[in-house]
Coordinates of C-alpha atoms in Angstrom, one line a residue:
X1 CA 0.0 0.0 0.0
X2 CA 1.2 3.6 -0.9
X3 CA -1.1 4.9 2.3
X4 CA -1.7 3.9 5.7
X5 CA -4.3 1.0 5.9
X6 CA -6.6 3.3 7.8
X7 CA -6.8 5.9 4.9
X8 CA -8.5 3.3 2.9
X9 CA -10.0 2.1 5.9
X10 CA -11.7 5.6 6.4
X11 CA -12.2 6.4 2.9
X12 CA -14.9 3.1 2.9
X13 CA -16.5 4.1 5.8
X14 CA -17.6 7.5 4.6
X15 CA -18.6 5.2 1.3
X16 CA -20.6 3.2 2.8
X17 CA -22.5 5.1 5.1
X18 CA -23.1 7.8 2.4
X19 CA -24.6 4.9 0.3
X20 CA -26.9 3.3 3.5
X21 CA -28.1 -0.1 4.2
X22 CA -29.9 -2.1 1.5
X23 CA -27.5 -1.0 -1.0
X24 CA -24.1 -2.6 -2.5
X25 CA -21.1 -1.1 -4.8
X26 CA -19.0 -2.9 -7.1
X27 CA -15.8 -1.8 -8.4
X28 CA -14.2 -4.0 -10.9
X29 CA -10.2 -3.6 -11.4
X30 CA -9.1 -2.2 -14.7
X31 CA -8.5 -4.8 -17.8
X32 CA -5.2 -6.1 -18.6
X33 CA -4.2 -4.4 -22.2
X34 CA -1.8 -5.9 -24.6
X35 CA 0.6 -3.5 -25.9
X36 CA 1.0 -6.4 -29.0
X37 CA 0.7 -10.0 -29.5
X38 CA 1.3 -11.5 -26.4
X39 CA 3.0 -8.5 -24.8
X40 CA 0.7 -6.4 -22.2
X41 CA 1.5 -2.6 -21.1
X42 CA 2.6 -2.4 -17.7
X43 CA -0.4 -2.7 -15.6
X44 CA -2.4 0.4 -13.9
X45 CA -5.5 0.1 -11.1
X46 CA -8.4 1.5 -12.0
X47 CA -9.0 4.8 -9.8
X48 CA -11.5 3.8 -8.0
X49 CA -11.0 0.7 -6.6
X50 CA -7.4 2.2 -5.7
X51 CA -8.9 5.1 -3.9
X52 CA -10.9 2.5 -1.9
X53 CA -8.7 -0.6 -1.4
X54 CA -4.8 0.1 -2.3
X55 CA -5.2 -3.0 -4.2
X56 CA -3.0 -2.7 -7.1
X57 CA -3.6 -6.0 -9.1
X58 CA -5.5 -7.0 -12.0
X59 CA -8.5 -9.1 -12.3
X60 CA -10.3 -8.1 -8.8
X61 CA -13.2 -7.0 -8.3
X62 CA -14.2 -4.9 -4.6
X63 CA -17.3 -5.4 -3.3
X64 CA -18.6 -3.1 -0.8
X65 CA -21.8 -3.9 1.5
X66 CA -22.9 -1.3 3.9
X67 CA -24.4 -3.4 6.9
X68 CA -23.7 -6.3 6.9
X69 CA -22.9 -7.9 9.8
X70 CA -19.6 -9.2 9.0
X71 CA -18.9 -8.9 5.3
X72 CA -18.8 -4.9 4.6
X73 CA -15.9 -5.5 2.2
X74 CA -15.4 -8.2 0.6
X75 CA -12.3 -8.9 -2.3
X76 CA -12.3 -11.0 -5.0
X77 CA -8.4 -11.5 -6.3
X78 CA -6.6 -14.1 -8.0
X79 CA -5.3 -16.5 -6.0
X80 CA -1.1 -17.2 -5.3
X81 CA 0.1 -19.5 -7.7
X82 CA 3.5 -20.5 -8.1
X83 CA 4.1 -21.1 -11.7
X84 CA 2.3 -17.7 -12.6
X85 CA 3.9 -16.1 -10.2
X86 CA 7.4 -17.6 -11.2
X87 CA 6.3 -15.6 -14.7
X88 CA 4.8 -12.2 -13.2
X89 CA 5.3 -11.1 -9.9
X90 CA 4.0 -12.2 -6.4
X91 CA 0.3 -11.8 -5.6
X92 CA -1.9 -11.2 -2.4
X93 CA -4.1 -14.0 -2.8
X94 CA -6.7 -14.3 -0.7
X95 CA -4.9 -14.1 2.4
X96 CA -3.1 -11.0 1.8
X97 CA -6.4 -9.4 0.6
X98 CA -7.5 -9.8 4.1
X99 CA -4.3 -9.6 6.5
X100 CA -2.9 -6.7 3.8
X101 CA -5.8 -4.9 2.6
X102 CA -8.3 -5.7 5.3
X103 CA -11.3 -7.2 3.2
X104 CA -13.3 -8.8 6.1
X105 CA -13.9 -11.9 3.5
X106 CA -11.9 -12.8 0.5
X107 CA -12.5 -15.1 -2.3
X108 CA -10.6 -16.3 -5.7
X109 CA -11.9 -14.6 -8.5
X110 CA -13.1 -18.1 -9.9
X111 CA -16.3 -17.3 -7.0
X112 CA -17.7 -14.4 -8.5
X113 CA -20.6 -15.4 -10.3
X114 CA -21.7 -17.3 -7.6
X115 CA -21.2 -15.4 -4.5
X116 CA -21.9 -12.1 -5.6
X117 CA -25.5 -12.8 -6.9
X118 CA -26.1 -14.7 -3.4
X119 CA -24.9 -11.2 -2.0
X120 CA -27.1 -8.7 -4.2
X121 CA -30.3 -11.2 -3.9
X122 CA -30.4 -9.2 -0.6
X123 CA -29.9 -5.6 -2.2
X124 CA -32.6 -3.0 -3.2
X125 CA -29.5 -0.6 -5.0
X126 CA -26.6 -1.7 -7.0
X127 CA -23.9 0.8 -7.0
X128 CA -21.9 0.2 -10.3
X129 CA -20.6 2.8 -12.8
X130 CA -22.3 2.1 -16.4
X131 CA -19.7 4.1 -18.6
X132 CA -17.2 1.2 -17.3
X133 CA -15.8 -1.0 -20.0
X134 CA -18.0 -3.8 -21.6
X135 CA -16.6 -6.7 -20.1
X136 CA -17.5 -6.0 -16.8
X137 CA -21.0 -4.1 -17.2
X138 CA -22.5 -7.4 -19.1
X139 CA -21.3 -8.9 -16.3
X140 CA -22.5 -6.9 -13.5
X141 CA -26.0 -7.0 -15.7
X142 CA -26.0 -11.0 -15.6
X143 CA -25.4 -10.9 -11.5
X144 CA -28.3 -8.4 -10.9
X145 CA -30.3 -10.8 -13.4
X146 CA -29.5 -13.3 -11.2
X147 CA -29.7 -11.7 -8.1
X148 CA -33.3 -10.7 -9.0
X149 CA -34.6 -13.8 -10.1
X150 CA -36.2 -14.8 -7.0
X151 CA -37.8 -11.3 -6.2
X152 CA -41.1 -12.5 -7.2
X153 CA -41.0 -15.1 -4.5
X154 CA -39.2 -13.5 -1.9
X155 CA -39.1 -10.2 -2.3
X156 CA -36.1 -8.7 -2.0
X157 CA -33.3 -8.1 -4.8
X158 CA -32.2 -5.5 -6.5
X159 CA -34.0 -2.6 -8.2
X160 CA -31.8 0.1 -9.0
X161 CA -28.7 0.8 -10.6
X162 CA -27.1 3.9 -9.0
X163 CA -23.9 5.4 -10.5
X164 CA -21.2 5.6 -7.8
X165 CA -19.5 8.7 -9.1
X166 CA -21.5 11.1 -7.1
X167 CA -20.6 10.1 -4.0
X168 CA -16.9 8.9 -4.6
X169 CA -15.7 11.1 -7.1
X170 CA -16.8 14.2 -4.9
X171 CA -14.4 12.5 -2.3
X172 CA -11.5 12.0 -4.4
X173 CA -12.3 16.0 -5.5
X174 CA -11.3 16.8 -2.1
X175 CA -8.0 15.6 -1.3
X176 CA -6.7 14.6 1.9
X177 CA -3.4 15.5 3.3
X178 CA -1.8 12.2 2.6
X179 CA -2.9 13.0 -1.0
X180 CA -1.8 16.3 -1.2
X181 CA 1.8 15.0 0.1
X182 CA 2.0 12.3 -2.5
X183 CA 0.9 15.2 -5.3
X184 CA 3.7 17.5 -4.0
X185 CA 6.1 14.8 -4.3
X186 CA 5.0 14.4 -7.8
X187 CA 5.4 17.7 -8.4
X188 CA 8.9 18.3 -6.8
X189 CA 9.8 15.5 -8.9
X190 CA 8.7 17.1 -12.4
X191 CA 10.2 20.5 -11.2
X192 CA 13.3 18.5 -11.8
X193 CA 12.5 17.4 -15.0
X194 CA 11.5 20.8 -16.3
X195 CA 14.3 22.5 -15.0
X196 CA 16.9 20.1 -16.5
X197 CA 15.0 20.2 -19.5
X198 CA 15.2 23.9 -19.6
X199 CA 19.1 23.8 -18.8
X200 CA 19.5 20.9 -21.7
X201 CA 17.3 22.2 -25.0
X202 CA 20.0 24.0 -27.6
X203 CA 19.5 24.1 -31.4
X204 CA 20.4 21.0 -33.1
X205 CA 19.0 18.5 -30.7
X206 CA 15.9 16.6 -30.9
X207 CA 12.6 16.3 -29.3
X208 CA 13.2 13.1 -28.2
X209 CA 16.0 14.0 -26.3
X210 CA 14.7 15.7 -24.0
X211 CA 11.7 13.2 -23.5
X212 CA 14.0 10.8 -23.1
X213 CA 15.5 13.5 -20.2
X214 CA 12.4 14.0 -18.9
X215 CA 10.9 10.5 -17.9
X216 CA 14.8 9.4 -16.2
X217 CA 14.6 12.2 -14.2
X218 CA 11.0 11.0 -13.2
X219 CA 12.0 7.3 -12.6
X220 CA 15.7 7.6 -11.3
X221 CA 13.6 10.1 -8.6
X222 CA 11.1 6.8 -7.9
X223 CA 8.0 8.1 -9.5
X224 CA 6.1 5.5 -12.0
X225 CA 7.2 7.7 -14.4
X226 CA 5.1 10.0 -16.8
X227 CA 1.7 10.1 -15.6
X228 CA 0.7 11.3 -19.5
X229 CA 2.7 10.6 -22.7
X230 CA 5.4 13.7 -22.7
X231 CA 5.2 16.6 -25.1
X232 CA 8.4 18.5 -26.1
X233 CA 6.7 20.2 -29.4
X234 CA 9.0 22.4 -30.8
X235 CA 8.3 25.3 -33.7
X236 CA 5.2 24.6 -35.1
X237 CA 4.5 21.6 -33.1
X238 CA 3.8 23.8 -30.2
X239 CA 0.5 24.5 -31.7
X240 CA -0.7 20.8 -31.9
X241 CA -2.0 20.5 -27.9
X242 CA -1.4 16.5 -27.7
X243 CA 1.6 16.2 -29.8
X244 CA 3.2 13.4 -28.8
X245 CA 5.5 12.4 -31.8
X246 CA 8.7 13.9 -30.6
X247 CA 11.1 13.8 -33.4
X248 CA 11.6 16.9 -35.0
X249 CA 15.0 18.8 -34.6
X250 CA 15.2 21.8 -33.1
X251 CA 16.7 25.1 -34.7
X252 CA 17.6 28.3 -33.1
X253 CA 14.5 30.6 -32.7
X254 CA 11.9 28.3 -32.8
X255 CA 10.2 27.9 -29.2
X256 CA 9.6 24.6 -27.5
X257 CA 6.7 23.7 -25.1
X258 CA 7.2 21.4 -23.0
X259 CA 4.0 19.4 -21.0
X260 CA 5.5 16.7 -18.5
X261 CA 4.6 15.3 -15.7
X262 CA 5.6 12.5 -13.1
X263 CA 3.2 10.0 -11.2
X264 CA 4.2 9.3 -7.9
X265 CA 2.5 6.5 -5.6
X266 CA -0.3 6.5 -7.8
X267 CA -1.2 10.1 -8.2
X268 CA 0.0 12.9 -10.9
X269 CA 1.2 16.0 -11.6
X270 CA 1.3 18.4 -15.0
X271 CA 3.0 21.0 -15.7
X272 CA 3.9 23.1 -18.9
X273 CA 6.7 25.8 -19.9
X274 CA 7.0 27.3 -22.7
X275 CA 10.7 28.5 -24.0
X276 CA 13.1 29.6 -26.6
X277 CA 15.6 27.1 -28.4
X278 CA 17.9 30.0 -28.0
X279 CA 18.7 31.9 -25.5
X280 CA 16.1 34.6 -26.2
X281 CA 12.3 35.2 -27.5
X282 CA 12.3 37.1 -30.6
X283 CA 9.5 40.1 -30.4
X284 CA 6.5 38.5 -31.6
X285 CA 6.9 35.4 -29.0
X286 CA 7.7 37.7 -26.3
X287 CA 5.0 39.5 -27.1
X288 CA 2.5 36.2 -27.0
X289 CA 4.0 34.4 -23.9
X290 CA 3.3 37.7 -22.1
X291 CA -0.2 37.7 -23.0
X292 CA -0.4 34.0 -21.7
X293 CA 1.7 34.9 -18.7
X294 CA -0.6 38.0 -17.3
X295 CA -3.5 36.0 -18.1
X296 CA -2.1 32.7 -16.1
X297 CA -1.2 35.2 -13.1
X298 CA -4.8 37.2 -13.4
X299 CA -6.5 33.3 -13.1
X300 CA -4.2 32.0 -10.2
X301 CA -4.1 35.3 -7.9
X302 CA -8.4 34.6 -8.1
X303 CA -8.0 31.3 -6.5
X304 CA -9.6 31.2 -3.0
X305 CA -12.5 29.4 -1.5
X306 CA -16.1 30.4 -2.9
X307 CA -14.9 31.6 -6.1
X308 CA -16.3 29.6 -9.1
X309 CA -14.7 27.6 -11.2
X310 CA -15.9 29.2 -14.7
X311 CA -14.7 32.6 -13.1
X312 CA -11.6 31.5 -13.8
X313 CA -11.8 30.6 -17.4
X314 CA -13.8 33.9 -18.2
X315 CA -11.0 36.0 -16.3
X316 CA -8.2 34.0 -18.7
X317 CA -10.3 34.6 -21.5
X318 CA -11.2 38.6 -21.1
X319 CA -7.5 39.1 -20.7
X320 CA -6.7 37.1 -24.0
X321 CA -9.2 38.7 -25.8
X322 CA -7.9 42.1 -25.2
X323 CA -3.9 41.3 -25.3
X324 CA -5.0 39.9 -28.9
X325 CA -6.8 42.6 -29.9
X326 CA -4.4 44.9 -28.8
X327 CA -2.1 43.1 -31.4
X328 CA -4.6 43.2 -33.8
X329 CA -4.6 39.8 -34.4
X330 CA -8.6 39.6 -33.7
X331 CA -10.6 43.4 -34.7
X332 CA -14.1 43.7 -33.6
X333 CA -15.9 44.3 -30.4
X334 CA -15.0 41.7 -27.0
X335 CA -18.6 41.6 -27.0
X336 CA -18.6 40.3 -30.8
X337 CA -15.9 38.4 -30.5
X338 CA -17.1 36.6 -27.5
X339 CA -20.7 36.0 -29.1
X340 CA -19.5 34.5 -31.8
X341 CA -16.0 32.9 -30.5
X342 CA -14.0 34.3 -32.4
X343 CA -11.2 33.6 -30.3
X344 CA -11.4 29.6 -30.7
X345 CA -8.7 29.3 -33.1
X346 CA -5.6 31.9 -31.0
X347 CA -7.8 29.5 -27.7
X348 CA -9.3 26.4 -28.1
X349 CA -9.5 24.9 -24.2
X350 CA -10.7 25.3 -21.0
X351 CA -8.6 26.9 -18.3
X352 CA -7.7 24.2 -16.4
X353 CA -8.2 20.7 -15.0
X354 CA -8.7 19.0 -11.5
X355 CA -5.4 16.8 -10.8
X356 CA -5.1 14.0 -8.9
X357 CA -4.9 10.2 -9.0
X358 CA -6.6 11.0 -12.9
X359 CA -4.5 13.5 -14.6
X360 CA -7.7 15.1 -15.3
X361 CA -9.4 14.0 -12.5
X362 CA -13.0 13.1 -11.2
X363 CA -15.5 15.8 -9.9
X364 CA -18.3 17.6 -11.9
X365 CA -17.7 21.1 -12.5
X366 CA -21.2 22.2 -12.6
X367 CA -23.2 21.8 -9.8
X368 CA -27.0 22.2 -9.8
X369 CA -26.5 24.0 -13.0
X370 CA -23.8 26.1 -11.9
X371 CA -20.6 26.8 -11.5
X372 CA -18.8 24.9 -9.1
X373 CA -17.4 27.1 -6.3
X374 CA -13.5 26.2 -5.2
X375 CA -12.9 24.6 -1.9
X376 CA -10.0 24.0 0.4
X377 CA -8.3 20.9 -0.4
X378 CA -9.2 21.0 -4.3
X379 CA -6.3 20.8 -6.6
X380 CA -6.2 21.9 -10.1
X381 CA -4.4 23.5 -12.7
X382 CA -4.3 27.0 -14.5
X383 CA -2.9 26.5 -18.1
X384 CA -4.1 29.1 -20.5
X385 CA -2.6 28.9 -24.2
X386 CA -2.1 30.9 -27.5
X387 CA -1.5 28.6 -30.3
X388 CA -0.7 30.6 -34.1
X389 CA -1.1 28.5 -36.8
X390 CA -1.1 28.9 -41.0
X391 CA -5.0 27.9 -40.7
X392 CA -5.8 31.2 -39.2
X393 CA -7.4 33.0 -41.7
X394 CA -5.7 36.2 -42.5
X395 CA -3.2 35.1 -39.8
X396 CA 0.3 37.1 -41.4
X397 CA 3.1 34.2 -41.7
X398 CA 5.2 35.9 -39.4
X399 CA 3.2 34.8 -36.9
X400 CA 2.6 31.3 -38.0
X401 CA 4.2 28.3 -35.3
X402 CA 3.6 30.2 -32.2
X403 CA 2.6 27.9 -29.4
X404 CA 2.5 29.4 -26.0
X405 CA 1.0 27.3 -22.7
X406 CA 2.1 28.1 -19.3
X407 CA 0.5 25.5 -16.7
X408 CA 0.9 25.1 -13.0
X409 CA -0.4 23.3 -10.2
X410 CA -2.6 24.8 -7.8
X411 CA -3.6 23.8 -4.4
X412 CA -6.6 25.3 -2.9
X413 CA -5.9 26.6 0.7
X414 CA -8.5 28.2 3.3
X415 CA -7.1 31.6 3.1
X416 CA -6.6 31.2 -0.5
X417 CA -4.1 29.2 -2.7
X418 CA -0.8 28.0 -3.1
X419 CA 1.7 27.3 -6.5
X420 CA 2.7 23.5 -5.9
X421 CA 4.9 24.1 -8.9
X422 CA 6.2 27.8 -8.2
X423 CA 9.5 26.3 -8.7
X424 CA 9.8 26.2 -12.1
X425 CA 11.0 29.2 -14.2
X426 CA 8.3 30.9 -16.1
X427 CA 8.8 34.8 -16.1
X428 CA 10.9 35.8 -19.2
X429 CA 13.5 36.9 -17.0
X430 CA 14.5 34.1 -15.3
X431 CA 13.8 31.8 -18.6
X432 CA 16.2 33.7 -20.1
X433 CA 18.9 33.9 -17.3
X434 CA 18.9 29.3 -17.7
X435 CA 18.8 29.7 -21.4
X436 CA 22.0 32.2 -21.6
X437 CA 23.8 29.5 -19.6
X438 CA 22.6 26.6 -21.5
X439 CA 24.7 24.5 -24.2
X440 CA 25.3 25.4 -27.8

């Protein structure tokens, strides 16, 4: 486990008495997925299982009953077995999902369809997440079928099928301290990365390079490594916002964006900067990463408790607006340009993201039909962006290729907020100051 066993153990408790007697949840583990042939990628939990267990291996399945008088949680897992084991690692078995993750019954995954209808027949509400992947929801559908079968005759079975989310994701929106350590940790850990890729980048060398920088400064630091494929887009690249190819070379006044972030203990950080090749901007991206910059600073110095969360994008976007009208590269009214969006192509995205075990992680951001307002213990990040590209109509060339994002994490604090990721170089100045000392 990542986290003391009470963590979890708390984190259920609030699950199940938010959900109530009469009710169960299930939470399948992730699927295996082969990366080609018979070659898998390196297994991941799904998030919510892991939130409530610590569980980390494939094919369980966590199933949660609020009540009952000695089986509130209950694991499914495979069981040990020498040979596989000999191939791909130890497991829990059944034993260590009890004496290690503290399931008050355990049972080999071979049990399932026949003890968890037995254990729904006395249900009124399944808890079980319907956007989950095929393979398990036809399954889960089969054991309620099951489970209800005898309803006619006895009365009891299942009824309802209730989407978990709104209770557990607004739980893992509000992170708990040990969280909040393991996300700092993540961060610290890309704060690294960025600034040796910062100190690295000189014209000649290629994106790849400094991806390949990146994610050994993530692992030899003991995080999982990237917790999202690594962007290093360079010159026009910058523009494409999930570029991910990272093999151009890079030539003396282009700029390169840079979007990395580590996973540590399960949980994720991300984090852009935006930079010359060189050791200066020219003009015209000065004049851009400005723009970006105010407008990143405007959104973050509005982060407090009670503000809403669509404040924050509409703040990023006034500023924007003006800054690119004030280069004339929009005319019209804001009003106009706002109406009709004429600002989608220069800004395409949203203002930010929460962050946490999910890179973009769970938590509505409307509630009741509005705006969410902020709370303590929230994490998220502020990334505005102004991408140039040759598609843009009556976009002059000299501006074509200019990608600007500047993204930080934010943590949400009672009197306000704090940068998790103040660390890393993002005023011209002090970019400029590690470019002037970096290779040529």
């Amino acid at each position: 486990m990542t986290l003391p066993a009470e963590v979890y153990e708390r984190r259920r408790r609030r699950f199940l008495d938010a959900i109530g007697d009469g009710a169960a949840a299930i939470f399948p583990a992730a699927l295996e997925a082969v990366r080609s042939n018979d070659v898998e990628y390196r297994f991941r939990q799904h998030n919510d299982l892991y939130y409530l267990t610590g569980f980390p291996e494939a094919g369980a399945v966590c199933l949660l009953l609020p009540g009952h008088p000695k089986e509130e949680y209950v694991l499914f897992v495979r069981p040990r077995d020498a040979e596989r084991e000999t191939w791909t690692g130890r497991r829990a078995g059944v034993e260590g999902a009890i004496g290690t993750f503290g399931a008050a019954m355990a049972y080999p995954v071979d049990k399932l369809d026949e003890k968890i209808p037995e254990y729904l027949a006395e249900r009124e509400r399944v808890y079980y997440a319907l956007d989950r992947d095929e393979h398990w929801t036809q399954r889960v559908l089969r054991w309620i079928r099951q489970a209800r079968a005898s309803r006619p005759r006895t009365g009891t079975g299942p009824t309802a099928i209730v989407d978990p989310g709104e209770i557990l994701h607004e739980m893992r929106l509000r992170k708990e301290p040990e969280e909040i350590a393991h996300i700092r940790r993540a961060v610290a850990i890309t704060a690294d990365a960025h600034h040796a890729a910062m100190a690295a980048v000189r014209p000649g060398c290629t994106e790849f390079e400094i991806e390949a920088l990146i994610d050994y400064t993530f692992r030899r630091a003991g995080a999982a490594g990237p917790a999202y494929p690594t962007i290093v887009a360079s010159g026009s690249n910058a523009t494409v916002l999930h570029y991910t190819t990272n093999d151009r070379v890079m030539n003396d006044g282009d700029l390169v964006l840079i979007d990395a972030g580590a996973e540590y203990a399960g949980y994720c950080s991300d984090i852009t900067r935006t930079f010359p090749v060189g050791r200066r901007f020219s003009a015209r991206q000065q004049d851009i990463y400005e723009l970006v910059l105010c407008a990143q600073l405007a959104v973050i110095e509005q982060i407090r408790p009670g503000v809403r969360y669509d404040e924050l994008y509409q703040r990023a976007l006034a500023i924007l607006i003006e800054g690119l009208l004030a280069l004339r590269l929009l005319t019209g009214s804001v009003d106009e340009i706002r109406e009709k969006e004429l600002f989608k192509p220069y800004f395409m995205h949203r203002i930010g993201h929460w962050l946490g075990l999910d890179v973009h992680d769970m938590g509505d951001y409307k509630v009741g039909g509005e705006s969410r307002a902020l709370e303590a213990g929230m994490v998220l990040t502020v990334e505005p962006g102004v991408y140039l590209t040759e598609h843009i109509e009556d976009l002059g060339p000299e501006w074509w290729g200019i990608g600007v994002r500047i993204e930080d994490d934010v943590l949400v604090i009672p009197d306000g907020h704090e940068v998790l990721s103040a660390a890393i170089p993002k005023r011209i100045d002090e970019i400029e100051a590690v470019r002037g000392g970096a290779p040529r």
